[in-house]
Short mmCIF file of C-alpha atoms and ligand atoms in Angstrom, two decimals:
data_model
loop_
_atom_site.label_atom_id
_atom_site.label_comp_id
_atom_site.label_asym_id
_atom_site.label_seq_id
_atom_site.Cartn_x
_atom_site.Cartn_y
_atom_site.Cartn_z
CA MET A 1 55.94 -24.39 17.68
CA SER A 2 56.36 -20.27 17.39
CA ALA A 3 59.64 -20.38 15.39
CA GLY A 4 58.89 -18.10 13.46
CA ASP A 5 57.78 -20.65 10.59
CA GLY A 6 54.09 -19.96 10.67
CA GLY A 7 53.07 -21.74 14.78
CA ASN A 8 51.23 -18.47 14.57
CA LEU A 9 50.68 -17.63 11.04
CA VAL A 10 49.98 -13.83 10.57
CA ALA A 11 47.51 -12.13 8.32
CA SER A 12 49.95 -12.08 4.77
CA GLU A 13 48.95 -9.39 1.97
CA LEU A 14 51.69 -10.75 -0.33
CA GLU A 15 51.31 -12.47 -3.93
CA PRO A 16 51.87 -16.19 -4.58
CA SER A 17 54.61 -14.87 -6.99
CA ALA A 18 56.14 -12.90 -4.71
CA ALA A 19 56.57 -15.05 -1.74
CA VAL A 20 58.06 -17.73 -3.32
CA THR A 21 60.47 -15.26 -5.63
CA ASP A 22 61.63 -12.92 -2.91
CA PRO A 23 64.82 -13.93 -1.33
CA ARG A 24 64.18 -11.33 1.60
CA GLU A 25 60.64 -12.94 2.09
CA PHE A 26 63.11 -15.90 3.07
CA ALA A 27 64.04 -14.13 5.92
CA ARG A 28 60.03 -14.21 7.39
CA PRO A 29 59.14 -17.30 6.58
CA GLU A 30 55.85 -17.09 8.26
CA ASN A 31 54.26 -14.84 5.72
CA ILE A 32 55.29 -17.45 2.65
CA HIS A 33 53.55 -20.51 4.80
CA LYS A 34 50.56 -18.63 5.15
CA VAL A 35 50.36 -18.01 1.08
CA LEU A 36 51.38 -21.82 0.87
CA THR A 37 48.89 -23.15 3.25
CA ASN A 38 45.91 -21.06 1.49
CA LEU A 39 47.69 -22.34 -2.01
CA ARG A 40 47.05 -26.05 -0.65
CA ALA A 41 43.82 -25.62 0.13
CA LYS A 42 42.51 -23.28 -2.70
CA ASP A 43 45.02 -24.25 -5.64
CA PRO A 44 47.31 -26.45 -5.16
CA VAL A 45 48.38 -26.44 -8.89
CA HIS A 46 49.11 -22.44 -9.28
CA TRP A 47 50.03 -20.62 -12.27
CA VAL A 48 52.00 -17.67 -11.22
CA GLU A 49 53.49 -14.66 -13.38
CA PRO A 50 56.13 -12.95 -11.41
CA GLU A 51 57.23 -9.46 -12.75
CA SER A 52 60.87 -10.70 -13.08
CA PHE A 53 60.61 -14.23 -14.19
CA ASP A 54 59.46 -16.82 -16.41
CA PRO A 55 55.97 -17.75 -15.78
CA PHE A 56 55.28 -21.37 -13.74
CA TRP A 57 53.44 -23.30 -12.12
CA LEU A 58 53.90 -23.60 -8.16
CA ILE A 59 52.72 -27.13 -7.09
CA THR A 60 52.58 -26.84 -2.86
CA LYS A 61 51.11 -31.14 -2.62
CA HIS A 62 53.05 -33.37 -0.90
CA ALA A 63 51.39 -36.05 -3.81
CA ASP A 64 51.71 -33.81 -6.30
CA ILE A 65 55.35 -33.33 -6.02
CA LEU A 66 55.55 -37.34 -5.97
CA GLU A 67 53.54 -37.75 -9.26
CA VAL A 68 56.28 -34.93 -11.00
CA GLU A 69 59.47 -36.48 -9.63
CA LYS A 70 58.14 -39.46 -10.31
CA ASN A 71 57.39 -38.87 -14.49
CA ALA A 72 61.22 -37.95 -14.67
CA ASP A 73 60.55 -38.33 -18.34
CA VAL A 74 58.39 -35.65 -19.02
CA PHE A 75 59.34 -33.47 -15.87
CA ARG A 76 63.01 -32.70 -17.11
CA ASN A 77 65.96 -31.58 -15.04
CA GLY A 78 68.33 -30.54 -18.29
CA ASP A 79 66.01 -28.25 -20.41
CA ARG A 80 65.68 -25.01 -18.27
CA SER A 81 67.32 -23.89 -15.30
CA THR A 82 66.38 -26.40 -11.99
CA VAL A 83 65.97 -23.40 -9.81
CA LEU A 84 64.07 -20.57 -9.69
CA VAL A 85 66.33 -17.90 -11.38
CA ALA A 86 65.18 -14.42 -13.44
CA ARG A 87 64.42 -13.72 -16.54
CA ASP A 88 67.36 -10.95 -17.85
CA MET A 89 69.68 -13.52 -15.58
CA LEU A 90 68.60 -16.94 -17.56
CA ASP A 91 68.84 -14.40 -20.79
CA ALA A 92 72.53 -13.52 -20.02
CA ILE A 93 73.73 -17.35 -19.03
CA GLY A 94 71.77 -18.71 -22.31
CA ALA A 95 73.84 -16.12 -24.14
CA LYS A 96 77.22 -16.55 -22.31
CA PHE A 97 77.45 -20.33 -21.90
CA ASN A 98 74.56 -21.36 -25.15
CA SER A 99 73.01 -23.20 -21.90
CA PRO A 100 70.49 -22.72 -18.97
CA HIS A 101 72.71 -24.07 -16.18
CA LEU A 102 75.56 -22.58 -15.37
CA THR A 103 77.05 -25.81 -14.73
CA HIS A 104 76.82 -28.76 -15.90
CA SER A 105 76.41 -31.86 -12.98
CA VAL A 106 74.10 -34.04 -12.14
CA VAL A 107 70.96 -31.60 -11.29
CA ASN A 108 70.77 -30.44 -15.14
CA MET A 109 71.22 -33.85 -16.31
CA ASP A 110 68.48 -36.28 -17.45
CA GLY A 111 67.72 -39.90 -18.58
CA SER A 112 70.65 -42.06 -19.08
CA ASP A 113 73.55 -38.93 -19.02
CA HIS A 114 71.81 -38.69 -15.75
CA ARG A 115 72.22 -42.12 -14.75
CA ALA A 116 75.69 -42.66 -15.88
CA TYR A 117 77.06 -39.45 -13.97
CA ARG A 118 75.33 -40.59 -10.62
CA MET A 119 76.54 -43.64 -10.50
CA LEU A 120 80.13 -42.28 -10.39
CA THR A 121 80.04 -41.09 -7.17
CA GLN A 122 76.66 -42.59 -5.33
CA ALA A 123 78.10 -45.69 -3.52
CA TRP A 124 80.53 -43.67 -1.46
CA PHE A 125 77.15 -41.84 -0.21
CA MET A 126 75.15 -44.81 0.42
CA PRO A 127 74.80 -45.95 4.18
CA GLY A 128 77.25 -49.10 3.72
CA ASN A 129 80.46 -47.18 2.73
CA LEU A 130 79.00 -44.23 5.20
CA LYS A 131 79.11 -46.93 7.85
CA LYS A 132 82.94 -46.49 7.41
CA LEU A 133 83.16 -42.67 8.22
CA SER A 134 81.31 -42.82 11.37
CA ASP A 135 84.47 -42.60 12.98
CA ARG A 136 86.00 -39.56 11.29
CA ILE A 137 82.77 -38.13 11.61
CA ARG A 138 81.84 -39.00 15.33
CA VAL A 139 85.87 -37.28 16.08
CA ILE A 140 84.92 -33.60 14.21
CA ALA A 141 81.10 -33.54 16.34
CA ARG A 142 83.37 -34.16 19.44
CA ASP A 143 85.72 -31.07 18.31
CA HIS A 144 82.23 -29.02 17.86
CA VAL A 145 80.51 -29.98 20.68
CA ASP A 146 83.87 -29.43 23.06
CA ARG A 147 84.12 -26.11 20.88
CA MET A 148 80.50 -25.17 22.22
CA MET A 149 81.30 -26.07 25.54
CA ASP A 150 83.94 -23.56 25.53
CA ARG A 151 82.14 -20.97 25.09
CA GLY A 152 80.73 -21.48 28.47
CA GLY A 153 76.98 -20.78 28.04
CA MET A 154 76.48 -18.47 25.58
CA CYS A 155 76.95 -18.60 21.89
CA ASP A 156 75.35 -18.07 18.49
CA PHE A 157 74.98 -22.07 17.53
CA VAL A 158 74.84 -21.72 13.58
CA GLU A 159 78.03 -19.59 14.23
CA ASP A 160 79.57 -21.56 16.20
CA ILE A 161 78.68 -25.32 15.46
CA ALA A 162 76.18 -25.35 12.51
CA LEU A 163 77.92 -23.60 10.33
CA ASN A 164 81.49 -25.00 10.22
CA TYR A 165 80.44 -28.88 11.43
CA PRO A 166 78.78 -30.01 8.22
CA LEU A 167 81.53 -28.10 6.12
CA ARG A 168 84.35 -29.80 7.95
CA VAL A 169 82.32 -33.29 7.18
CA VAL A 170 81.76 -33.38 3.28
CA MET A 171 85.22 -31.79 3.38
CA GLU A 172 87.04 -34.61 4.75
CA ILE A 173 84.94 -36.84 2.43
CA LEU A 174 86.09 -34.41 -0.52
CA GLY A 175 89.57 -34.67 0.06
CA VAL A 176 89.56 -30.59 0.89
CA PRO A 177 92.37 -30.02 3.75
CA GLU A 178 91.01 -28.32 6.66
CA ASN A 179 93.05 -25.46 5.41
CA ASP A 180 91.02 -24.65 3.09
CA GLU A 181 87.55 -25.08 4.31
CA GLY A 182 86.87 -21.54 5.36
CA MET A 183 87.78 -20.26 1.46
CA MET A 184 85.22 -22.93 0.36
CA LEU A 185 82.49 -21.88 2.78
CA ALA A 186 82.75 -18.11 2.08
CA LEU A 187 82.57 -18.77 -1.92
CA THR A 188 79.57 -21.66 -1.21
CA GLN A 189 77.92 -18.66 0.40
CA GLN A 190 78.48 -16.26 -2.25
CA LEU A 191 77.07 -18.60 -5.33
CA PHE A 192 73.52 -19.74 -2.82
CA GLY A 193 73.41 -16.07 -0.45
CA ALA A 194 74.46 -13.67 -3.50
CA ARG A 195 70.96 -11.78 -2.36
CA ASP A 196 72.00 -11.76 1.33
CA PRO A 197 73.66 -8.72 1.68
CA GLU A 198 75.92 -10.32 4.77
CA LYS A 199 77.23 -13.32 2.26
CA SER A 200 77.45 -11.87 -1.04
CA ARG A 201 80.47 -10.83 -2.87
CA ASP A 202 79.24 -7.99 -4.57
CA ALA A 203 75.32 -7.82 -3.45
CA GLY A 204 75.08 -4.47 -5.58
CA ALA A 205 76.00 -6.33 -8.46
CA MET A 206 72.78 -8.29 -8.14
CA SER A 207 70.76 -5.66 -9.51
CA ASP A 208 72.55 -5.96 -12.70
CA PRO A 209 71.90 -9.52 -14.76
CA SER A 210 75.47 -9.08 -16.31
CA THR A 211 77.49 -7.84 -13.70
CA ALA A 212 75.60 -10.15 -11.36
CA LEU A 213 76.24 -13.18 -13.88
CA ASN A 214 79.83 -11.79 -13.78
CA VAL A 215 80.03 -12.33 -10.10
CA PHE A 216 78.90 -15.90 -10.45
CA ASN A 217 81.70 -16.71 -13.18
CA ALA A 218 83.98 -15.36 -10.81
CA VAL A 219 82.82 -17.52 -7.61
CA LEU A 220 82.63 -20.42 -10.04
CA GLY A 221 86.27 -19.41 -11.19
CA ASP A 222 88.05 -19.64 -8.11
CA PHE A 223 86.36 -22.84 -7.20
CA TYR A 224 87.35 -24.39 -10.53
CA ALA A 225 91.00 -23.28 -10.81
CA TYR A 226 90.74 -24.79 -6.97
CA PHE A 227 89.59 -27.91 -8.29
CA ASP A 228 91.33 -28.30 -11.29
CA GLN A 229 94.92 -28.47 -9.30
CA LEU A 230 92.76 -30.96 -6.35
CA THR A 231 92.40 -33.41 -9.90
CA GLU A 232 95.94 -33.30 -10.50
CA MET A 233 96.95 -34.25 -7.41
CA ARG A 234 94.66 -37.18 -6.80
CA ARG A 235 95.37 -37.96 -10.70
CA LYS A 236 99.19 -38.13 -9.66
CA ASP A 237 98.39 -39.88 -5.71
CA PRO A 238 94.92 -41.13 -5.66
CA ARG A 239 93.00 -41.83 -2.41
CA ASP A 240 90.03 -43.31 -0.49
CA ASP A 241 87.76 -39.80 -1.32
CA VAL A 242 85.41 -38.31 -3.22
CA ALA A 243 88.27 -35.86 -5.22
CA THR A 244 89.63 -39.17 -6.12
CA VAL A 245 86.18 -41.04 -7.33
CA ILE A 246 86.04 -37.55 -9.81
CA ALA A 247 89.27 -37.42 -10.89
CA ASN A 248 90.07 -40.70 -12.27
CA ALA A 249 85.98 -40.94 -13.29
CA LYS A 250 85.74 -42.23 -16.83
CA ILE A 251 82.14 -42.87 -18.85
CA ALA A 252 82.61 -45.68 -21.37
CA GLY A 253 86.27 -45.73 -21.50
CA LYS A 254 86.58 -42.07 -21.54
CA PRO A 255 87.36 -39.96 -18.88
CA ILE A 256 84.81 -36.99 -18.44
CA ALA A 257 85.34 -33.50 -19.36
CA LYS A 258 86.64 -31.17 -17.57
CA ARG A 259 83.32 -28.85 -17.15
CA GLU A 260 81.81 -32.14 -16.03
CA ALA A 261 84.36 -33.31 -13.38
CA ASN A 262 84.47 -29.64 -11.93
CA SER A 263 80.64 -29.23 -12.16
CA TYR A 264 80.48 -32.58 -9.59
CA TYR A 265 82.98 -30.96 -7.47
CA VAL A 266 81.45 -27.95 -6.84
CA LEU A 267 77.66 -29.79 -6.57
CA VAL A 268 78.95 -32.10 -3.99
CA ALA A 269 81.66 -28.80 -2.09
CA THR A 270 77.68 -26.61 -1.93
CA ALA A 271 74.96 -28.67 -1.90
CA GLY A 272 76.59 -30.80 1.41
CA HIS A 273 77.24 -28.17 3.86
CA ASP A 274 74.71 -25.38 3.83
CA THR A 275 71.42 -27.81 3.59
CA THR A 276 72.86 -29.60 6.74
CA SER A 277 73.74 -26.34 8.61
CA ALA A 278 70.45 -25.28 8.32
CA SER A 279 68.61 -28.44 9.45
CA THR A 280 71.45 -28.92 12.32
CA ALA A 281 70.36 -25.72 13.51
CA GLY A 282 66.71 -26.21 12.97
CA ALA A 283 66.35 -29.18 15.54
CA LEU A 284 68.63 -27.28 18.16
CA TRP A 285 66.01 -24.26 17.76
CA GLY A 286 63.31 -27.00 17.93
CA LEU A 287 64.55 -28.13 21.28
CA ALA A 288 65.03 -24.74 22.88
CA GLU A 289 61.46 -24.05 22.42
CA ALA A 290 61.00 -27.75 23.74
CA PRO A 291 61.95 -28.74 27.04
CA ASP A 292 60.20 -31.32 27.32
CA GLN A 293 61.76 -32.83 24.19
CA LEU A 294 65.32 -32.31 25.25
CA ALA A 295 64.39 -34.21 28.54
CA ARG A 296 62.95 -37.38 26.74
CA LEU A 297 66.21 -37.41 24.28
CA LYS A 298 68.13 -37.49 26.61
CA ALA A 299 66.25 -40.04 28.54
CA ASP A 300 66.49 -42.41 25.17
CA PRO A 301 68.88 -41.26 22.87
CA SER A 302 67.32 -44.20 20.47
CA LEU A 303 64.53 -41.35 19.97
CA ILE A 304 67.23 -39.05 17.68
CA PRO A 305 66.71 -40.67 14.37
CA GLY A 306 63.37 -39.10 14.79
CA LEU A 307 64.66 -35.71 15.46
CA VAL A 308 66.88 -36.08 12.70
CA GLU A 309 63.72 -36.64 10.70
CA GLU A 310 61.53 -33.39 12.38
CA ALA A 311 63.85 -31.06 12.13
CA ILE A 312 64.72 -31.98 8.20
CA ARG A 313 61.21 -31.65 7.67
CA TRP A 314 60.47 -28.76 9.78
CA THR A 315 63.65 -26.92 7.77
CA THR A 316 63.15 -27.47 4.67
CA PRO A 317 66.81 -26.11 3.74
CA VAL A 318 65.58 -26.68 0.01
CA LYS A 319 63.13 -24.56 -0.28
CA HIS A 320 62.70 -25.75 -4.30
CA PHE A 321 63.67 -27.32 -7.50
CA MET A 322 62.32 -26.46 -10.72
CA ARG A 323 61.20 -28.77 -13.24
CA THR A 324 60.56 -28.68 -17.13
CA ALA A 325 57.76 -30.59 -18.81
CA VAL A 326 58.69 -31.70 -22.17
CA GLN A 327 55.12 -32.83 -22.83
CA ASP A 328 51.14 -31.98 -22.26
CA TYR A 329 50.11 -33.67 -18.68
CA GLU A 330 47.33 -33.03 -16.78
CA LEU A 331 48.08 -32.45 -13.03
CA ARG A 332 45.19 -31.78 -10.74
CA GLY A 333 42.92 -31.19 -13.42
CA LYS A 334 45.39 -28.60 -14.95
CA LYS A 335 46.42 -28.51 -18.23
CA ILE A 336 50.32 -28.00 -18.15
CA ARG A 337 51.68 -27.25 -21.25
CA ALA A 338 54.98 -29.01 -23.41
CA GLY A 339 57.31 -26.38 -22.15
CA ASP A 340 56.02 -25.27 -18.72
CA TRP A 341 58.14 -24.32 -15.96
CA LEU A 342 57.31 -25.74 -12.78
CA MET A 343 57.94 -25.41 -8.99
CA LEU A 344 58.21 -28.02 -6.40
CA SER A 345 57.65 -26.41 -3.13
CA TYR A 346 59.31 -28.80 -0.85
CA MET A 347 58.76 -26.22 1.85
CA SER A 348 54.84 -26.58 1.35
CA ALA A 349 55.23 -30.51 1.04
CA ASN A 350 56.18 -30.56 4.19
CA ARG A 351 53.83 -28.57 6.05
CA ASP A 352 50.72 -30.39 3.63
CA GLU A 353 47.88 -31.25 6.69
CA GLU A 354 46.83 -34.29 4.41
CA LEU A 355 50.15 -35.94 5.64
CA PHE A 356 51.00 -34.17 8.79
CA ASP A 357 49.12 -33.48 12.13
CA ALA A 358 49.59 -30.10 13.25
CA PRO A 359 52.55 -29.65 10.31
CA PHE A 360 53.85 -25.93 11.83
CA GLU A 361 54.42 -28.08 15.90
CA PHE A 362 58.32 -30.00 16.04
CA GLN A 363 57.74 -33.46 17.09
CA ILE A 364 60.43 -35.29 17.34
CA ASP A 365 58.29 -38.48 17.64
CA ARG A 366 56.33 -37.60 14.76
CA LYS A 367 55.25 -40.79 12.80
CA PRO A 368 55.13 -41.20 10.04
CA ASN A 369 56.89 -38.91 8.98
CA LYS A 370 57.04 -38.66 5.14
CA GLN A 371 58.57 -35.58 5.23
CA LEU A 372 60.42 -34.77 0.98
CA ALA A 373 62.77 -32.04 1.93
CA PHE A 374 65.47 -34.70 0.40
CA GLY A 375 62.96 -34.91 -3.47
CA PHE A 376 62.14 -37.79 -4.68
CA GLY A 377 62.65 -39.94 -7.72
CA PRO A 378 66.39 -40.12 -10.01
CA HIS A 379 67.01 -36.79 -8.27
CA VAL A 380 66.61 -37.74 -4.67
CA CYS A 381 69.26 -36.21 -3.09
CA LEU A 382 72.81 -38.50 -3.34
CA GLY A 383 73.87 -37.07 0.51
CA GLN A 384 70.75 -37.99 1.81
CA HIS A 385 72.66 -40.86 3.91
CA LEU A 386 75.40 -39.00 4.26
CA ALA A 387 72.84 -35.52 5.78
CA ARG A 388 71.08 -37.69 8.32
CA LEU A 389 74.49 -39.87 9.94
CA GLU A 390 76.23 -36.54 10.29
CA MET A 391 72.95 -34.67 12.42
CA LYS A 392 72.50 -37.99 14.56
CA ILE A 393 76.46 -38.25 15.31
CA LEU A 394 76.14 -34.52 16.80
CA PHE A 395 72.65 -35.25 18.46
CA GLU A 396 74.59 -38.09 20.05
CA GLU A 397 77.57 -36.33 21.15
CA LEU A 398 75.76 -33.36 22.19
CA LEU A 399 72.45 -34.09 24.30
CA PRO A 400 74.25 -36.14 26.77
CA ARG A 401 76.43 -32.80 27.58
CA LEU A 402 73.98 -31.01 27.54
CA GLU A 403 70.67 -30.45 30.52
CA THR A 404 69.22 -26.88 29.45
CA VAL A 405 69.05 -24.62 25.97
CA GLU A 406 67.04 -21.53 25.38
CA LEU A 407 66.76 -19.21 22.91
CA ALA A 408 69.17 -15.99 23.96
CA GLY A 409 67.51 -14.00 20.88
CA GLN A 410 65.31 -13.90 17.71
CA PRO A 411 67.23 -16.12 15.44
CA LYS A 412 67.18 -14.64 11.47
CA TRP A 413 66.70 -16.66 8.48
CA THR A 414 68.50 -15.96 5.46
CA GLN A 415 67.72 -14.33 2.75
CA SER A 416 67.13 -16.70 -0.36
CA ALA A 417 64.63 -18.53 -2.12
CA PHE A 418 66.61 -21.67 -2.50
CA ILE A 419 68.88 -22.94 0.49
CA SER A 420 67.43 -20.81 3.89
CA GLY A 421 67.78 -21.88 7.09
CA PRO A 422 68.55 -20.44 10.47
CA LYS A 423 71.48 -17.82 9.88
CA THR A 424 71.84 -16.75 13.59
CA LEU A 425 70.82 -18.83 16.61
CA PRO A 426 71.51 -17.27 19.64
CA ILE A 427 71.18 -19.72 22.58
CA ASN A 428 71.87 -19.93 26.40
CA PHE A 429 72.89 -23.32 27.44
CA THR A 430 73.91 -25.46 30.76
CA ALA A 431 76.47 -27.98 30.27
CA ALA A 432 75.31 -31.40 32.34
C1 HEM B 501 70.13 -32.99 -4.49
C2 HEM B 501 68.37 -31.72 -0.31
C3 HEM B 501 72.50 -33.09 1.74
C4 HEM B 501 73.84 -34.19 -2.21
C5 HEM B 501 69.03 -32.39 -3.74
C6 HEM B 501 67.74 -32.43 -3.99
C7 HEM B 501 67.18 -31.84 -2.30
C8 HEM B 501 68.44 -31.88 -1.64
C9 HEM B 501 65.81 -31.31 -2.67
C10 HEM B 501 66.94 -32.52 -5.22
C11 HEM B 501 66.47 -33.98 -5.21
C12 HEM B 501 65.22 -33.62 -6.09
O1 HEM B 501 65.90 -33.02 -7.45
O2 HEM B 501 64.22 -34.74 -6.31
C13 HEM B 501 68.91 -31.72 0.56
C14 HEM B 501 68.78 -31.04 2.39
C15 HEM B 501 69.88 -31.58 2.97
C16 HEM B 501 70.94 -32.49 1.86
C17 HEM B 501 67.63 -30.82 2.69
C18 HEM B 501 70.31 -31.85 3.93
C19 HEM B 501 69.94 -31.84 5.46
C20 HEM B 501 73.47 -32.98 1.09
C21 HEM B 501 74.72 -34.03 1.27
C22 HEM B 501 74.84 -33.80 0.02
C23 HEM B 501 74.48 -33.85 -0.74
C24 HEM B 501 75.00 -33.85 2.20
C25 HEM B 501 76.04 -34.42 -0.42
C26 HEM B 501 77.23 -34.42 0.35
C27 HEM B 501 73.44 -33.83 -3.78
C28 HEM B 501 73.52 -33.96 -4.87
C29 HEM B 501 72.32 -33.55 -5.56
C30 HEM B 501 71.22 -33.56 -4.40
C31 HEM B 501 74.41 -34.31 -5.47
C32 HEM B 501 71.59 -33.94 -6.86
C33 HEM B 501 71.35 -35.31 -7.18
C34 HEM B 501 70.99 -35.25 -8.63
O3 HEM B 501 70.02 -34.84 -9.35
O4 HEM B 501 70.33 -36.99 -9.17
N1 HEM B 501 69.04 -32.75 -2.41
N2 HEM B 501 70.12 -32.51 0.45
N3 HEM B 501 73.29 -33.33 -0.79
N4 HEM B 501 71.69 -33.38 -3.13
FE1 HEM B 501 71.12 -33.07 -1.26
#
């Protein structure tokens, strides 16, 4: 498929360090894919020394990322930032918080701490529990499909459908009322799209670490003020939602502290929608360029889980997570030293020729599809079953009502080196 992501690789002068650190490059992923493809072939465990970042190992092979994630005692999350952050910003965070992290949540915990905090909500996100939410999710899906059909054959699938649907679902699960969703979306985008001028609260402030940190802190402050109130409400009046679980959570008999509770809310609220929005839009982009696959899906809805898995692989909304080695380790013949930082490039793993035939093609019947977009090991995405379920339900509702779909212009990608997917997806469609 040609969908802007390397189907037709273009010649690139990009250096690996610029390719994976410059948010602007993620708006034209074909160049990054060219670099990553070369690295997988020639130097899959590659040392990069970007100008404004601490150096790190760039891990591009599927098998190597699995090895790192399986060895969670050696490659840890807590010691340094788990996402790529510029050196001056890390210094500013360290000085202000006395920690490498802006928040304290499961993504930056290890070992027994991580297990204890993860177990607080894990049952909520398992398929058995999600089953009972299917009917509510289907109502939200139907509402969004109606909304699309009301557009009369033309819409921006991201703006009109894909952005809002996962937001509505995750807020429902968390317990945030519909009226407050707009604010949640804006705050999330200000956190993850801070360098994208169209999403940032103050893109101008991003060039200086201390002003940038002030912006991030203000965004988090807004989140925390909101979640403090929610905690109060759910302590007084418990309900069947994730907010009630977090508000009343205890570890070793003691309520969890405010910072940890607020970090948990922010993690669930933010991790749960931009990611799924990206893969939902990726699915429709794929189908807009492959009418034969759309026809097969319409004829046989049992193919929908394959569409979901392939869209998640093809889009890979989370581009990387970082790990820090706490002891020396040999990986593919390279000597990783204690203290070294590693970037796990899920974006690259999901195009690994060793695992995937024709990795740049969008194939709804790809088998096996061992996509790594949710990570692996103890930190594997807590929301993976929810993400799959909500995408499946949306396409079960959408496909019977969709006859044709085609691109009505070139889609754009979000400028972010962490979470990126289609930012716009203009389409023409006919209703069935
Ligand atoms: C962790 C991707 C949807 C909540 C992660 C990780 C990735 C990821 C790559 C890190 C895994 C690792 O370190 O091995 C995605 C993608 C999604 C998605 C691609 C959608 C297509 C969701 C949803 C939720 C969620 C819907 C919740 C509502 C979390 C949480 C973690 C996490 C809480 C941290 C888990 C831990 O550190 O123990 N996700 N995610 N994600 N995700 Fe997702």
